């Protein structure tokens, strides 16, 4: 959250580990960041066409008869 609030951008890397147990904690953090970006891209590619379709649909709220 702080990375977002401080506008650090997509290249920021946040890692927390025990250096005595894990000799290369940044490798895991890089993999997790790549997976998060891939997930975000997949979600956006799913939602964007729906948003475009919604813009093309007529506003049916004024057509409602009660």
Short mmCIF file of N, CA and C in Angstrom, two decimals:
data_model
loop_
_atom_site.label_atom_id
_atom_site.label_comp_id
_atom_site.label_asym_id
_atom_site.label_seq_id
_atom_site.Cartn_x
_atom_site.Cartn_y
_atom_site.Cartn_z
N UNK A 1 0.82 -1.18 0.00
CA UNK A 1 0.00 0.00 0.00
C UNK A 1 0.87 1.26 0.00
N UNK A 2 1.93 1.26 0.79
CA UNK A 2 2.80 2.43 0.82
C UNK A 2 3.43 2.69 -0.54
N UNK A 3 3.77 1.64 -1.26
CA UNK A 3 4.35 1.82 -2.60
C UNK A 3 3.37 2.55 -3.50
N UNK A 4 2.08 2.26 -3.35
CA UNK A 4 1.05 2.94 -4.14
C UNK A 4 0.90 4.38 -3.67
N UNK A 5 0.80 4.58 -2.37
CA UNK A 5 0.61 5.93 -1.83
C UNK A 5 1.77 6.85 -2.16
N UNK A 6 2.97 6.31 -2.14
CA UNK A 6 4.15 7.11 -2.44
C UNK A 6 4.44 7.18 -3.93
N UNK A 7 3.61 6.55 -4.73
CA UNK A 7 3.74 6.56 -6.19
C UNK A 7 5.13 6.10 -6.63
N UNK A 8 5.54 4.97 -6.09
CA UNK A 8 6.87 4.45 -6.43
C UNK A 8 6.91 3.81 -7.81
N UNK A 9 5.76 3.46 -8.34
CA UNK A 9 5.70 2.94 -9.69
C UNK A 9 5.82 1.43 -9.76
N UNK A 10 5.68 0.89 -10.98
CA UNK A 10 5.66 -0.56 -11.15
C UNK A 10 7.02 -1.24 -10.98
N UNK A 11 8.09 -0.46 -10.94
CA UNK A 11 9.42 -1.08 -10.83
C UNK A 11 9.86 -1.28 -9.39
N UNK A 12 9.04 -0.84 -8.43
CA UNK A 12 9.40 -1.01 -7.02
C UNK A 12 9.35 -2.50 -6.67
N UNK A 13 10.24 -2.90 -5.79
CA UNK A 13 10.29 -4.29 -5.36
C UNK A 13 10.22 -4.32 -3.84
N UNK A 14 9.20 -4.97 -3.32
CA UNK A 14 9.03 -5.09 -1.87
C UNK A 14 9.30 -6.54 -1.50
N UNK A 15 10.23 -6.74 -0.58
CA UNK A 15 10.58 -8.10 -0.17
C UNK A 15 10.78 -8.13 1.34
N UNK A 16 10.35 -9.21 1.94
CA UNK A 16 10.55 -9.42 3.37
C UNK A 16 10.93 -10.88 3.57
N UNK A 17 12.11 -11.11 4.12
CA UNK A 17 12.53 -12.49 4.32
C UNK A 17 13.62 -12.56 5.38
N UNK A 18 13.95 -13.75 5.75
CA UNK A 18 15.05 -14.01 6.69
C UNK A 18 16.27 -14.37 5.85
N UNK A 19 17.23 -13.49 5.80
CA UNK A 19 18.40 -13.67 4.95
C UNK A 19 19.21 -14.91 5.36
N UNK A 20 19.07 -15.34 6.60
CA UNK A 20 19.79 -16.54 7.05
C UNK A 20 19.17 -17.81 6.49
N UNK A 21 17.86 -17.78 6.22
CA UNK A 21 17.18 -18.95 5.67
C UNK A 21 17.12 -18.94 4.15
N UNK A 22 17.02 -17.77 3.59
CA UNK A 22 16.87 -17.65 2.14
C UNK A 22 17.97 -16.74 1.61
N UNK A 23 18.89 -17.30 0.86
CA UNK A 23 20.06 -16.53 0.43
C UNK A 23 19.76 -15.51 -0.67
N UNK A 24 18.69 -15.74 -1.44
CA UNK A 24 18.34 -14.82 -2.53
C UNK A 24 16.86 -14.44 -2.43
N UNK A 25 16.50 -13.63 -1.45
CA UNK A 25 15.08 -13.30 -1.27
C UNK A 25 14.51 -12.48 -2.42
N UNK A 26 15.36 -11.74 -3.11
CA UNK A 26 14.87 -10.89 -4.19
C UNK A 26 14.41 -11.69 -5.39
N UNK A 27 14.98 -12.85 -5.60
CA UNK A 27 14.54 -13.69 -6.72
C UNK A 27 13.08 -14.09 -6.55
N UNK A 28 12.72 -14.49 -5.34
CA UNK A 28 11.32 -14.84 -5.08
C UNK A 28 10.42 -13.62 -5.21
N UNK A 29 10.87 -12.48 -4.70
CA UNK A 29 10.08 -11.26 -4.81
C UNK A 29 9.87 -10.86 -6.27
N UNK A 30 10.90 -11.02 -7.10
CA UNK A 30 10.77 -10.72 -8.52
C UNK A 30 9.77 -11.65 -9.20
N UNK A 31 9.81 -12.94 -8.84
CA UNK A 31 8.85 -13.90 -9.40
C UNK A 31 7.42 -13.55 -8.99
N UNK A 32 7.25 -13.19 -7.72
CA UNK A 32 5.91 -12.84 -7.23
C UNK A 32 5.40 -11.58 -7.90
N UNK A 33 6.29 -10.61 -8.11
CA UNK A 33 5.88 -9.37 -8.78
C UNK A 33 5.49 -9.66 -10.23
N UNK A 34 6.26 -10.50 -10.91
CA UNK A 34 5.94 -10.86 -12.30
C UNK A 34 4.60 -11.57 -12.37
N UNK A 35 4.33 -12.45 -11.42
CA UNK A 35 3.05 -13.16 -11.40
C UNK A 35 1.90 -12.19 -11.14
N UNK A 36 2.12 -11.23 -10.26
CA UNK A 36 1.07 -10.24 -9.97
C UNK A 36 0.78 -9.39 -11.20
N UNK A 37 1.82 -8.96 -11.91
CA UNK A 37 1.61 -8.17 -13.13
C UNK A 37 0.91 -8.99 -14.21
N UNK A 38 1.26 -10.26 -14.32
CA UNK A 38 0.60 -11.13 -15.30
C UNK A 38 -0.87 -11.29 -14.97
N UNK A 39 -1.17 -11.47 -13.70
CA UNK A 39 -2.57 -11.60 -13.26
C UNK A 39 -3.34 -10.33 -13.55
N UNK A 40 -2.73 -9.18 -13.26
CA UNK A 40 -3.37 -7.89 -13.53
C UNK A 40 -3.65 -7.72 -15.02
N UNK A 41 -2.68 -8.06 -15.85
CA UNK A 41 -2.84 -7.94 -17.30
C UNK A 41 -3.97 -8.85 -17.79
N UNK A 42 -4.06 -10.05 -17.25
CA UNK A 42 -5.13 -10.98 -17.64
C UNK A 42 -6.49 -10.43 -17.25
N UNK A 43 -6.58 -9.88 -16.06
CA UNK A 43 -7.86 -9.32 -15.61
C UNK A 43 -8.27 -8.12 -16.46
N UNK A 44 -7.31 -7.25 -16.75
CA UNK A 44 -7.62 -6.07 -17.56
C UNK A 44 -8.03 -6.48 -18.96
N UNK A 45 -7.38 -7.47 -19.54
CA UNK A 45 -7.75 -7.90 -20.89
C UNK A 45 -9.14 -8.53 -20.92
N UNK A 46 -9.60 -9.02 -19.78
CA UNK A 46 -10.95 -9.56 -19.70
C UNK A 46 -11.98 -8.45 -19.52
N UNK A 47 -11.64 -7.45 -18.73
CA UNK A 47 -12.60 -6.41 -18.37
C UNK A 47 -12.72 -5.32 -19.44
N UNK A 48 -11.63 -4.98 -20.11
CA UNK A 48 -11.67 -3.90 -21.10
C UNK A 48 -12.71 -4.10 -22.19
N UNK A 49 -12.82 -5.29 -22.80
CA UNK A 49 -13.87 -5.47 -23.81
C UNK A 49 -15.28 -5.30 -23.24
N UNK A 50 -15.47 -5.71 -22.00
CA UNK A 50 -16.78 -5.54 -21.38
C UNK A 50 -17.10 -4.06 -21.15
N UNK A 51 -16.10 -3.30 -20.76
CA UNK A 51 -16.30 -1.86 -20.57
C UNK A 51 -16.63 -1.18 -21.89
N UNK A 52 -15.96 -1.58 -22.96
CA UNK A 52 -16.25 -1.00 -24.27
C UNK A 52 -17.65 -1.36 -24.72
N UNK A 53 -18.06 -2.59 -24.47
CA UNK A 53 -19.40 -3.03 -24.83
C UNK A 53 -20.45 -2.25 -24.04
N UNK A 54 -20.20 -2.04 -22.77
CA UNK A 54 -21.14 -1.30 -21.94
C UNK A 54 -21.34 0.13 -22.45
N UNK A 55 -20.28 0.75 -22.94
CA UNK A 55 -20.39 2.11 -23.48
C UNK A 55 -21.26 2.15 -24.73
N UNK A 56 -21.30 1.05 -25.48
CA UNK A 56 -22.06 1.01 -26.72
C UNK A 56 -23.54 0.70 -26.49
N UNK A 57 -23.87 0.16 -25.34
CA UNK A 57 -25.26 -0.19 -25.06
C UNK A 57 -26.07 1.07 -24.74
N UNK A 58 -27.34 1.09 -25.12
CA UNK A 58 -28.17 2.26 -24.80
C UNK A 58 -28.46 2.31 -23.30
N UNK A 59 -28.75 3.50 -22.83
CA UNK A 59 -29.11 3.68 -21.42
C UNK A 59 -30.56 3.22 -21.25
N UNK A 60 -30.74 2.09 -20.61
CA UNK A 60 -32.08 1.52 -20.47
C UNK A 60 -32.79 2.00 -19.22
N UNK A 61 -32.11 2.75 -18.37
CA UNK A 61 -32.76 3.21 -17.14
C UNK A 61 -33.92 4.15 -17.43
N UNK A 62 -33.85 4.92 -18.51
CA UNK A 62 -34.94 5.83 -18.85
C UNK A 62 -36.09 5.09 -19.54
N UNK A 63 -35.87 3.87 -20.00
CA UNK A 63 -36.90 3.10 -20.69
C UNK A 63 -37.76 2.27 -19.74
N UNK A 64 -37.41 2.27 -18.49
CA UNK A 64 -38.11 1.45 -17.51
C UNK A 64 -39.51 1.98 -17.24
N UNK A 65 -40.47 1.09 -17.21
CA UNK A 65 -41.84 1.50 -16.86
C UNK A 65 -42.21 0.81 -15.56
N UNK A 66 -42.64 1.59 -14.61
CA UNK A 66 -43.02 1.03 -13.30
C UNK A 66 -44.50 0.88 -13.16
#
